[in-house]
Amino acid sequence: MADTILTDASRATGMVKITPRARRVAKEKGLDVKTLNILGTGYQGGISEKDILNYLASNKVRVSPIARRIAKEQGIEIDGITGSGVHGKIMKRDLVSIPVETDTVEAVAATVQTDAQYSPDGKEILEVIPYSGVRRIIGERLSQSKFTSPHLYFTQKVNLEKLLDLRKQINEAQDKKTSVTDYIARACVITLQKYPDMNSTLAGEQIIKYKTINLGIAVAAPSGLIVPVVKNAGKKSLLEISKDSGVLIDKAREGKLSPDEYSGGTFTVSNLGMFGIENFTAIINPPEAGILAVSATKDEPFVETDENGNKTITIKPMMNITLSVDHRIIDGLLAAQVVTEIKRLLENPIELLI
């Protein structure tokens, strides 16, 4: 009967025992069961559908998508080719030595540049970058900070109208230009002098409160995020902080910082305002107790109240600042006082020149 397992006598004439379903799958996959050594596990040693599928899985030819396309366009049989890729995968380079018509090669070469790499689930890979060096150090430190230090966040909205006017006057009077970050840095220094508990670290069983203020300025460098440190910032004026931080930031972007220039910080400022970021929270740079995230300055409606209590709506340059603190060291009241004092100083920038 045509739809039953073939008999032993059939094998003598070049036939094998195989179920109808297995025969159909083999035909669909282009397999000639007469010439292939497929072990049958079905009734009387017959080949079942499962045997066909197992054979396909164990003898699957691994081919990169580009190599498969070249083989199809050039009519190359890939079954007998030994691949040079991972796990014997056939790559484009494995086909270049196979003689084909010149015009076909040129046509394919015009559209194919390199073999693409794919993830196990089929996504094309653009680049594989080792997770090492500075990137790994940054990742490990920030992971330690985020999962060891309970972060608490406090945000204030700052009116920068007076500060921007003052900055314009100062920059017009000298060659060296000051940045908004310089004023924010100076405001942080004055605030840390007023609230020294914020200028502290947790070391084992001790909270160490520092008199020296070493202010870190987060910078995006080619090797990754790095925080050059303005040492003894508490003893420096606005213009001195501006000069020192400018030198450090340039060196950071050129990859020329020495280890001493990016270590020993007691508080950090991270400013993403130049990228138009309206609000964000920063991860504390361990072992420091806090970090200030500075967002972009945007024109926004602002309610002003005159001396008679009359309210008017005007447009002012506004900026969000968010203080992240390590709640193991800093309580909510102190954090609120610190971020509010920074806001007050930025809105009364003349105090930053003292």
GROMACS .gro file of C-alpha atoms in nm:
model
  354
    1MET     CA    1   0.000   0.000   0.000
    2ALA     CA    2   0.138   0.337  -0.096
    3ASP     CA    3   0.055   0.505   0.236
    4THR     CA    4   0.212   0.247   0.470
    5ILE     CA    5   0.566   0.201   0.594
    6LEU     CA    6   0.777   0.043   0.321
    7THR     CA    7   0.885  -0.318   0.369
    8ASP     CA    8   1.237  -0.463   0.395
    9ALA     CA    9   1.200  -0.601   0.043
   10SER     CA   10   1.157  -0.246  -0.083
   11ARG     CA   11   1.503  -0.148   0.051
   12ALA     CA   12   1.667  -0.397  -0.182
   13THR     CA   13   1.537  -0.199  -0.478
   14GLY     CA   14   1.674   0.130  -0.347
   15MET     CA   15   1.379   0.217  -0.125
   16VAL     CA   16   1.371   0.276   0.250
   17LYS     CA   17   1.107   0.246   0.516
   18ILE     CA   18   0.941   0.585   0.566
   19THR     CA   19   0.602   0.714   0.675
   20PRO     CA   20   0.395   0.923   0.435
   21ARG     CA   21   0.425   1.230   0.656
   22ALA     CA   22   0.803   1.192   0.682
   23ARG     CA   23   0.822   1.148   0.303
   24ARG     CA   24   0.629   1.473   0.252
   25VAL     CA   25   0.856   1.670   0.490
   26ALA     CA   26   1.168   1.525   0.324
   27LYS     CA   27   1.039   1.628  -0.017
   28GLU     CA   28   0.957   1.981   0.104
   29LYS     CA   29   1.310   2.015   0.245
   30GLY     CA   30   1.475   1.874  -0.066
   31LEU     CA   31   1.611   1.561   0.105
   32ASP     CA   32   1.676   1.238  -0.088
   33VAL     CA   33   1.625   0.976   0.184
   34LYS     CA   34   1.764   0.703  -0.046
   35THR     CA   35   2.112   0.854  -0.036
   36LEU     CA   36   2.119   1.001   0.315
   37ASN     CA   37   2.209   0.803   0.624
   38ILE     CA   38   1.900   0.883   0.828
   39LEU     CA   39   1.846   0.656   1.126
   40GLY     CA   40   1.487   0.544   1.151
   41THR     CA   41   1.334   0.515   1.498
   42GLY     CA   42   0.978   0.436   1.394
   43TYR     CA   43   0.793   0.109   1.355
   44GLN     CA   44   1.021  -0.166   1.215
   45GLY     CA   45   1.303   0.088   1.191
   46GLY     CA   46   1.109   0.311   0.959
   47ILE     CA   47   1.187   0.681   0.922
   48SER     CA   48   0.934   0.901   1.096
   49GLU     CA   49   0.869   1.274   1.065
   50LYS     CA   50   1.063   1.325   1.390
   51ASP     CA   51   1.367   1.151   1.237
   52ILE     CA   52   1.359   1.389   0.940
   53LEU     CA   53   1.336   1.695   1.166
   54ASN     CA   54   1.618   1.569   1.388
   55TYR     CA   55   1.836   1.514   1.083
   56LEU     CA   56   1.767   1.865   0.960
   57ALA     CA   57   1.851   2.013   1.300
   58SER     CA   58   2.178   1.823   1.337
   59ASN     CA   59   2.290   1.879   0.979
   60LYS     CA   60   2.172   2.235   0.936
   61VAL     CA   61   2.412   2.436   0.724
   62ARG     CA   62   2.486   2.768   0.894
   63VAL     CA   63   2.503   3.048   0.639
   64SER     CA   64   2.523   3.425   0.682
   65PRO     CA   65   2.236   3.610   0.510
   66ILE     CA   66   2.472   3.776   0.261
   67ALA     CA   67   2.649   3.449   0.179
   68ARG     CA   68   2.310   3.281   0.126
   69ARG     CA   69   2.208   3.555  -0.114
   70ILE     CA   70   2.533   3.530  -0.310
   71ALA     CA   71   2.497   3.152  -0.333
   72LYS     CA   72   2.141   3.183  -0.459
   73GLU     CA   73   2.226   3.450  -0.717
   74GLN     CA   74   2.534   3.261  -0.841
   75GLY     CA   75   2.377   2.915  -0.827
   76ILE     CA   76   2.636   2.785  -0.581
   77GLU     CA   77   2.559   2.462  -0.394
   78ILE     CA   78   2.651   2.533  -0.030
   79ASP     CA   79   2.605   2.186   0.118
   80GLY     CA   80   2.965   2.083   0.051
   81ILE     CA   81   3.129   2.409   0.160
   82THR     CA   82   3.321   2.429   0.488
   83GLY     CA   83   3.246   2.760   0.657
   84SER     CA   84   3.514   2.977   0.824
   85GLY     CA   85   3.277   3.157   1.059
   86VAL     CA   86   3.175   3.076   1.415
   87HIS     CA   87   3.056   2.712   1.450
   88GLY     CA   88   3.141   2.652   1.082
   89LYS     CA   89   2.911   2.923   0.956
   90ILE     CA   90   2.952   2.991   0.584
   91MET     CA   91   3.049   3.353   0.526
   92LYS     CA   92   3.082   3.566   0.215
   93ARG     CA   93   3.459   3.509   0.211
   94ASP     CA   94   3.403   3.132   0.179
   95LEU     CA   95   3.238   3.182  -0.159
   96VAL     CA   96   3.486   3.418  -0.325
   97SER     CA   97   3.718   3.138  -0.443
   98ILE     CA   98   3.440   2.950  -0.618
   99PRO     CA   99   3.455   3.014  -0.995
  100VAL     CA  100   3.149   3.189  -1.131
  101GLU     CA  101   3.075   3.414  -1.422
  102THR     CA  102   3.249   3.753  -1.392
  103ASP     CA  103   2.943   3.965  -1.453
  104THR     CA  104   2.758   3.784  -1.173
  105VAL     CA  105   3.039   3.847  -0.926
  106GLU     CA  106   3.053   4.216  -1.013
  107ALA     CA  107   2.679   4.252  -0.978
  108VAL     CA  108   2.679   4.092  -0.634
  109ALA     CA  109   2.991   4.280  -0.519
  110ALA     CA  110   2.824   4.608  -0.604
  111THR     CA  111   2.555   4.543  -0.345
  112VAL     CA  112   2.752   4.353  -0.082
  113GLN     CA  113   3.021   4.512   0.135
  114THR     CA  114   3.069   4.299   0.446
  115ASP     CA  115   2.909   4.008   0.624
  116ALA     CA  116   2.647   4.124   0.871
  117GLN     CA  117   2.648   3.990   1.226
  118TYR     CA  118   2.327   3.888   1.396
  119SER     CA  119   2.223   3.826   1.755
  120PRO     CA  120   2.073   3.485   1.846
  121ASP     CA  121   1.723   3.628   1.808
  122GLY     CA  122   1.791   3.774   1.463
  123LYS     CA  123   1.875   4.141   1.530
  124GLU     CA  124   2.148   4.280   1.303
  125ILE     CA  125   2.449   4.395   1.506
  126LEU     CA  126   2.612   4.730   1.427
  127GLU     CA  127   2.916   4.696   1.656
  128VAL     CA  128   3.040   4.489   1.950
  129ILE     CA  129   3.228   4.695   2.211
  130PRO     CA  130   3.418   4.533   2.500
  131TYR     CA  131   3.277   4.630   2.838
  132SER     CA  132   3.611   4.720   2.992
  133GLY     CA  133   3.843   5.003   3.090
  134VAL     CA  134   3.691   5.338   3.189
  135ARG     CA  135   3.339   5.235   3.083
  136ARG     CA  136   3.348   4.930   3.311
  137ILE     CA  137   3.486   5.132   3.605
  138ILE     CA  138   3.214   5.394   3.561
  139GLY     CA  139   2.945   5.127   3.538
  140GLU     CA  140   3.062   4.944   3.848
  141ARG     CA  141   3.092   5.263   4.056
  142LEU     CA  142   2.751   5.395   3.957
  143SER     CA  143   2.588   5.054   4.009
  144GLN     CA  144   2.743   5.043   4.354
  145SER     CA  145   2.612   5.392   4.426
  146LYS     CA  146   2.258   5.331   4.298
  147PHE     CA  147   2.206   4.998   4.472
  148THR     CA  148   2.398   5.073   4.793
  149SER     CA  149   2.301   5.435   4.859
  150PRO     CA  150   1.928   5.505   4.904
  151HIS     CA  151   1.883   5.807   4.676
  152LEU     CA  152   1.648   6.089   4.772
  153TYR     CA  153   1.565   6.371   4.527
  154PHE     CA  154   1.471   6.738   4.575
  155THR     CA  155   1.388   6.976   4.287
  156GLN     CA  156   1.365   7.354   4.271
  157LYS     CA  157   1.282   7.585   3.981
  158VAL     CA  158   1.521   7.879   3.952
  159ASN     CA  159   1.464   8.221   3.794
  160LEU     CA  160   1.791   8.300   3.613
  161GLU     CA  161   1.705   8.649   3.490
  162LYS     CA  162   1.942   8.834   3.726
  163LEU     CA  163   2.219   8.577   3.687
  164LEU     CA  164   2.213   8.594   3.307
  165ASP     CA  165   2.225   8.974   3.321
  166LEU     CA  166   2.521   8.966   3.562
  167ARG     CA  167   2.702   8.708   3.350
  168LYS     CA  168   2.657   8.924   3.042
  169GLN     CA  169   2.809   9.225   3.218
  170ILE     CA  170   3.106   9.025   3.348
  171ASN     CA  171   3.175   8.861   3.012
  172GLU     CA  172   3.164   9.197   2.834
  173ALA     CA  173   3.425   9.332   3.075
  174GLN     CA  174   3.688   9.060   3.027
  175ASP     CA  175   3.834   8.827   2.766
  176LYS     CA  176   3.781   8.504   2.967
  177LYS     CA  177   3.412   8.420   2.947
  178THR     CA  178   3.224   8.267   3.237
  179SER     CA  179   2.966   7.990   3.194
  180VAL     CA  180   2.641   7.933   3.378
  181THR     CA  181   2.805   7.625   3.531
  182ASP     CA  182   3.066   7.851   3.693
  183TYR     CA  183   2.796   8.040   3.884
  184ILE     CA  184   2.624   7.718   3.983
  185ALA     CA  185   2.956   7.579   4.107
  186ARG     CA  186   3.018   7.890   4.315
  187ALA     CA  187   2.663   7.872   4.458
  188CYS     CA  188   2.725   7.509   4.558
  189VAL     CA  189   3.052   7.601   4.731
  190ILE     CA  190   2.891   7.879   4.936
  191THR     CA  191   2.602   7.646   5.026
  192LEU     CA  192   2.839   7.369   5.138
  193GLN     CA  193   3.016   7.620   5.362
  194LYS     CA  194   2.682   7.705   5.520
  195TYR     CA  195   2.572   7.340   5.546
  196PRO     CA  196   2.896   7.141   5.600
  197ASP     CA  197   2.702   6.818   5.673
  198MET     CA  198   2.638   6.804   5.298
  199ASN     CA  199   3.013   6.801   5.240
  200SER     CA  200   3.064   6.455   5.386
  201THR     CA  201   3.116   6.088   5.306
  202LEU     CA  202   3.027   5.757   5.469
  203ALA     CA  203   3.333   5.544   5.542
  204GLY     CA  204   3.244   5.215   5.709
  205GLU     CA  205   3.107   5.297   6.053
  206GLN     CA  206   3.197   5.667   6.031
  207ILE     CA  207   3.053   5.976   5.866
  208ILE     CA  208   3.344   6.202   5.771
  209LYS     CA  209   3.256   6.571   5.742
  210TYR     CA  210   3.510   6.777   5.544
  211LYS     CA  211   3.613   7.137   5.581
  212THR     CA  212   3.790   7.124   5.243
  213ILE     CA  213   3.551   7.153   4.948
  214ASN     CA  214   3.663   6.969   4.635
  215LEU     CA  215   3.399   7.031   4.371
  216GLY     CA  216   3.354   6.781   4.087
  217ILE     CA  217   3.222   6.889   3.746
  218ALA     CA  218   3.083   6.598   3.543
  219VAL     CA  219   3.212   6.600   3.183
  220ALA     CA  220   3.130   6.381   2.884
  221ALA     CA  221   3.473   6.273   2.754
  222PRO     CA  222   3.557   6.040   2.460
  223SER     CA  223   3.631   5.757   2.705
  224GLY     CA  224   3.305   5.810   2.894
  225LEU     CA  225   3.174   6.024   3.178
  226ILE     CA  226   3.451   6.166   3.395
  227VAL     CA  227   3.446   6.410   3.688
  228PRO     CA  228   3.744   6.648   3.707
  229VAL     CA  229   3.772   6.805   4.051
  230VAL     CA  230   3.834   7.170   4.138
  231LYS     CA  231   4.045   7.131   4.452
  232ASN     CA  232   4.000   7.369   4.749
  233ALA     CA  233   3.707   7.539   4.575
  234GLY     CA  234   3.601   7.695   4.905
  235LYS     CA  235   3.906   7.921   4.890
  236LYS     CA  236   3.848   8.034   4.531
  237SER     CA  237   3.646   8.316   4.382
  238LEU     CA  238   3.395   8.281   4.101
  239LEU     CA  239   3.656   8.375   3.840
  240GLU     CA  240   3.916   8.139   3.989
  241ILE     CA  241   3.667   7.853   3.984
  242SER     CA  242   3.582   7.944   3.624
  243LYS     CA  243   3.949   7.942   3.522
  244ASP     CA  244   4.040   7.616   3.700
  245SER     CA  245   3.730   7.428   3.586
  246GLY     CA  246   3.783   7.544   3.227
  247VAL     CA  247   4.136   7.401   3.222
  248LEU     CA  248   4.020   7.073   3.376
  249ILE     CA  249   3.725   7.035   3.139
  250ASP     CA  250   3.949   7.089   2.835
  251LYS     CA  251   4.196   6.830   2.963
  252ALA     CA  252   3.911   6.586   3.031
  253ARG     CA  253   3.782   6.617   2.674
  254GLU     CA  254   4.134   6.563   2.542
  255GLY     CA  255   4.187   6.261   2.767
  256LYS     CA  256   4.481   6.427   2.943
  257LEU     CA  257   4.364   6.433   3.306
  258SER     CA  258   4.595   6.289   3.568
  259PRO     CA  259   4.439   6.062   3.835
  260ASP     CA  260   4.480   6.337   4.096
  261GLU     CA  261   4.267   6.568   3.881
  262TYR     CA  262   3.962   6.343   3.884
  263SER     CA  263   3.975   6.206   4.239
  264GLY     CA  264   3.911   6.336   4.589
  265GLY     CA  265   3.581   6.513   4.522
  266THR     CA  266   3.337   6.592   4.803
  267PHE     CA  267   3.038   6.711   4.594
  268THR     CA  268   2.953   6.705   4.222
  269VAL     CA  269   2.764   6.919   3.970
  270SER     CA  270   2.624   6.758   3.654
  271ASN     CA  271   2.494   7.006   3.396
  272LEU     CA  272   2.306   6.876   3.089
  273GLY     CA  273   2.141   7.209   3.015
  274MET     CA  274   2.345   7.259   2.697
  275PHE     CA  275   2.166   6.955   2.550
  276GLY     CA  276   1.821   7.098   2.614
  277ILE     CA  277   1.735   6.850   2.890
  278GLU     CA  278   1.451   7.002   3.092
  279ASN     CA  279   1.471   6.777   3.397
  280PHE     CA  280   1.675   6.479   3.517
  281THR     CA  281   1.813   6.314   3.829
  282ALA     CA  282   2.179   6.223   3.867
  283ILE     CA  283   2.337   5.921   4.037
  284ILE     CA  284   2.561   6.015   4.329
  285ASN     CA  285   2.933   5.987   4.263
  286PRO     CA  286   3.052   5.759   4.549
  287PRO     CA  287   3.158   5.807   4.822
  288GLU     CA  288   3.010   6.159   4.811
  289ALA     CA  289   2.682   6.243   4.985
  290GLY     CA  290   2.518   6.435   4.703
  291ILE     CA  291   2.514   6.559   4.345
  292LEU     CA  292   2.331   6.848   4.179
  293ALA     CA  293   2.165   6.787   3.841
  294VAL     CA  294   2.127   7.105   3.634
  295SER     CA  295   1.880   7.124   3.346
  296ALA     CA  296   1.828   7.361   3.053
  297THR     CA  297   1.715   7.721   3.085
  298LYS     CA  298   1.374   7.773   2.923
  299ASP     CA  299   1.149   8.076   2.891
  300GLU     CA  300   0.839   8.005   3.100
  301PRO     CA  301   0.541   8.196   3.244
  302PHE     CA  302   0.630   8.340   3.584
  303VAL     CA  303   0.401   8.500   3.843
  304GLU     CA  304   0.545   8.820   3.993
  305THR     CA  305   0.400   8.992   4.298
  306ASP     CA  306   0.465   9.364   4.354
  307GLU     CA  307   0.493   9.542   4.688
  308ASN     CA  308   0.118   9.596   4.693
  309GLY     CA  309   0.043   9.229   4.647
  310ASN     CA  310  -0.064   9.263   4.286
  311LYS     CA  311   0.023   8.965   4.067
  312THR     CA  312   0.126   8.974   3.704
  313ILE     CA  313   0.234   8.698   3.466
  314THR     CA  314   0.558   8.755   3.278
  315ILE     CA  315   0.806   8.537   3.088
  316LYS     CA  316   1.130   8.451   3.271
  317PRO     CA  317   1.430   8.225   3.196
  318MET     CA  318   1.368   7.930   3.428
  319MET     CA  319   1.588   7.631   3.512
  320ASN     CA  320   1.528   7.312   3.711
  321ILE     CA  321   1.789   7.190   3.957
  322THR     CA  322   1.759   6.855   4.134
  323LEU     CA  323   1.965   6.751   4.434
  324SER     CA  324   2.028   6.378   4.483
  325VAL     CA  325   2.141   6.281   4.833
  326ASP     CA  326   2.248   5.962   5.008
  327HIS     CA  327   1.968   5.917   5.260
  328ARG     CA  328   2.199   5.717   5.487
  329ILE     CA  329   2.391   6.037   5.558
  330ILE     CA  330   2.157   6.323   5.467
  331ASP     CA  331   1.803   6.360   5.596
  332GLY     CA  332   1.521   6.524   5.404
  333LEU     CA  333   1.524   6.853   5.595
  334LEU     CA  334   1.892   6.918   5.530
  335ALA     CA  335   1.855   6.829   5.162
  336ALA     CA  336   1.562   7.069   5.127
  337GLN     CA  337   1.763   7.346   5.294
  338VAL     CA  338   2.062   7.284   5.067
  339VAL     CA  339   1.875   7.291   4.735
  340THR     CA  340   1.671   7.594   4.848
  341GLU     CA  341   1.988   7.783   4.943
  342ILE     CA  342   2.142   7.707   4.603
  343LYS     CA  343   1.825   7.843   4.439
  344ARG     CA  344   1.838   8.158   4.655
  345LEU     CA  345   2.199   8.228   4.563
  346LEU     CA  346   2.138   8.178   4.191
  347GLU     CA  347   1.846   8.421   4.207
  348ASN     CA  348   2.064   8.672   4.397
  349PRO     CA  349   2.387   8.627   4.199
  350ILE     CA  350   2.564   8.934   4.338
  351GLU     CA  351   2.636   8.721   4.646
  352LEU     CA  352   2.837   8.484   4.427
  353LEU     CA  353   3.095   8.759   4.372
  354ILE     CA  354   3.169   8.807   4.741
   0.00000   0.00000   0.00000
